[in-house]
Short mmCIF file of C-alpha atoms in Angstrom, two decimals:
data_model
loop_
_atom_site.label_atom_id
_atom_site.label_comp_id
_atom_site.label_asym_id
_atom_site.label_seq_id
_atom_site.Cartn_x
_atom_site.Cartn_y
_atom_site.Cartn_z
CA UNK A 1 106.66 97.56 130.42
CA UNK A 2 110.29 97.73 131.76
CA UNK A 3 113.50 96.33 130.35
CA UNK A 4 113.97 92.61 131.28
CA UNK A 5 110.07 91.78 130.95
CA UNK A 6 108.34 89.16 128.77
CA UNK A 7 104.84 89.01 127.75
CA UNK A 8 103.66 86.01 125.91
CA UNK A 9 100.34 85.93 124.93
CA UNK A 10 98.07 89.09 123.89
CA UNK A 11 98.43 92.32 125.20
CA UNK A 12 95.48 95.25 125.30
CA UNK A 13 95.65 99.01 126.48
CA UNK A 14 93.32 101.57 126.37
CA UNK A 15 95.87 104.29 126.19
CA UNK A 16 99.59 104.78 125.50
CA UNK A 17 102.01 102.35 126.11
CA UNK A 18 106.02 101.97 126.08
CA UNK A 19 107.35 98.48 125.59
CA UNK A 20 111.50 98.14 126.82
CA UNK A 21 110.81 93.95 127.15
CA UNK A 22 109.71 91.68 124.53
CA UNK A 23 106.07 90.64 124.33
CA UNK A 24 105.70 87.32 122.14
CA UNK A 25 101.57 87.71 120.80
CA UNK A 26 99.52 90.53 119.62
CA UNK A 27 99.44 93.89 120.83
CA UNK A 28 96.30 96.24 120.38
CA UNK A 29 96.44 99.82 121.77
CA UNK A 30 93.61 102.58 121.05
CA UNK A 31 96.43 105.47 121.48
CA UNK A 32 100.06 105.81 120.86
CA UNK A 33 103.00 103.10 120.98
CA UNK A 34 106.56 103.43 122.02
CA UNK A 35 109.03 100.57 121.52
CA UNK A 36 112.21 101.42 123.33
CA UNK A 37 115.74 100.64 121.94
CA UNK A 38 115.58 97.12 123.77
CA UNK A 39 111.89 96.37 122.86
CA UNK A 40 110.70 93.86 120.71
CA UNK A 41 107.43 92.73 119.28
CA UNK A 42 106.84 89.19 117.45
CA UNK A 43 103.41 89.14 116.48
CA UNK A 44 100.98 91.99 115.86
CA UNK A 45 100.59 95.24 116.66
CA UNK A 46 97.31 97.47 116.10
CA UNK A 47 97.45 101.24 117.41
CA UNK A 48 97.06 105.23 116.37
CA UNK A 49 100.90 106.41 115.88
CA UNK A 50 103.85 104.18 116.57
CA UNK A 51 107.40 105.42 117.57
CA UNK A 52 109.95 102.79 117.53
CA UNK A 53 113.49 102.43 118.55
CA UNK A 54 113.39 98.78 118.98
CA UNK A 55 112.17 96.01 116.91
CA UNK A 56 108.80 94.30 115.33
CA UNK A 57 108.99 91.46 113.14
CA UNK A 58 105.64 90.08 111.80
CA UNK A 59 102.64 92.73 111.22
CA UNK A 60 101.84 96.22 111.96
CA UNK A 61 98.49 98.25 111.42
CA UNK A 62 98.15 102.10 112.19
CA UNK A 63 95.67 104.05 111.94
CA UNK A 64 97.81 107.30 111.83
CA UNK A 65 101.88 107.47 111.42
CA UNK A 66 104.89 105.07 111.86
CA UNK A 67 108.18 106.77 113.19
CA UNK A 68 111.24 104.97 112.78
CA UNK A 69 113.81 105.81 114.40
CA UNK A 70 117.76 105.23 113.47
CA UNK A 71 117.97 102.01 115.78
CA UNK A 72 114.56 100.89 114.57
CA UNK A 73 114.36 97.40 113.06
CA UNK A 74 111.35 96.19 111.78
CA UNK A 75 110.29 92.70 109.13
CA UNK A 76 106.61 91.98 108.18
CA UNK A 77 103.77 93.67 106.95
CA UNK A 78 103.00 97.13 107.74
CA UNK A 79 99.53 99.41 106.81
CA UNK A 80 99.78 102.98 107.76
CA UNK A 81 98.67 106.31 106.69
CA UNK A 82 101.84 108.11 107.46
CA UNK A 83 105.49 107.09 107.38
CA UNK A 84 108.88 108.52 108.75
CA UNK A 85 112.01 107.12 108.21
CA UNK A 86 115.45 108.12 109.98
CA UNK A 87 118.65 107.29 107.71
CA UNK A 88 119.98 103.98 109.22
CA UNK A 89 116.88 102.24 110.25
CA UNK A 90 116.21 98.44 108.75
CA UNK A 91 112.56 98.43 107.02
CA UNK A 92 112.26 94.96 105.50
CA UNK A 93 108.40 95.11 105.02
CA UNK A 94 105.39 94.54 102.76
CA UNK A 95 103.84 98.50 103.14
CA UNK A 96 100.46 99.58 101.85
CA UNK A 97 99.94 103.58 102.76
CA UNK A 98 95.75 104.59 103.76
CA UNK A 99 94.42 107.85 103.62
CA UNK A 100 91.02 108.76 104.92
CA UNK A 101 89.38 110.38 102.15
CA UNK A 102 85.85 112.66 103.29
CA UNK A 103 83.19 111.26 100.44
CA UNK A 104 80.57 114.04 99.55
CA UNK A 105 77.68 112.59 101.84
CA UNK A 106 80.13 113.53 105.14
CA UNK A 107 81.17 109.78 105.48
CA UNK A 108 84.86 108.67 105.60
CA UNK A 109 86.49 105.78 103.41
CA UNK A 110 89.48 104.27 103.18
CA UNK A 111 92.04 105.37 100.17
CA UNK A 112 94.87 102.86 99.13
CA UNK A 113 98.16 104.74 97.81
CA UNK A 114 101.16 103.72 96.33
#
């Protein structure tokens, strides 16, 4: 999505995606999410890994890691298994961190940790 776009509404992608516009609405992607130094998400997002220069503000879900880089700016509520931080970035969030934990029968659950 290229710099000087707007979505409103929700968005879905079966693969990667890089946002460089702003998308107003919820965003659900199965693999991995870049937000570009002049993206922005209000509203939802829901994908594997996220790697953001730009900016969310509202709620966040991943099922793997958050990368946040120096520029990033991001408000809300965030669940994610991994986390990465670069010194400058603005993290104003609610965050619970998951871990898949194997349970003896070969099943997976979901860990909560602090």
């Amino acid at each position: 999505m290229a710099k000087g776009t707007k979505i409103v509404g929700d968005f879905f992608s079966e693969g990667d995606l890089r946002v460089d516009g702003l998308i107003e609405g919820n965003v659900e992607a199965s693999g991995k999410v870049v937000i570009g130094k002049e993206g922005e998400i209000k509203g939802t997002l829901k994908c594997s890994n996220a790697y953001f220069e730009g900016k969310l503000v509202g709620a966040l879900e991943l099922t793997e890691t958050l990368t946040l880089k120096s520029t990033a700016h991001i408000e809300g509520e965030v669940v994610t298994q991994k986390l990465a931080v670069e010194p400058g970035a603005t993290f104003n969030v609610s965050c619970v961190m998951k871990t898949t934990v194997k349970d003896i029968n070969g099943g997976s659950k979901t860990k909560k940790t602090a």
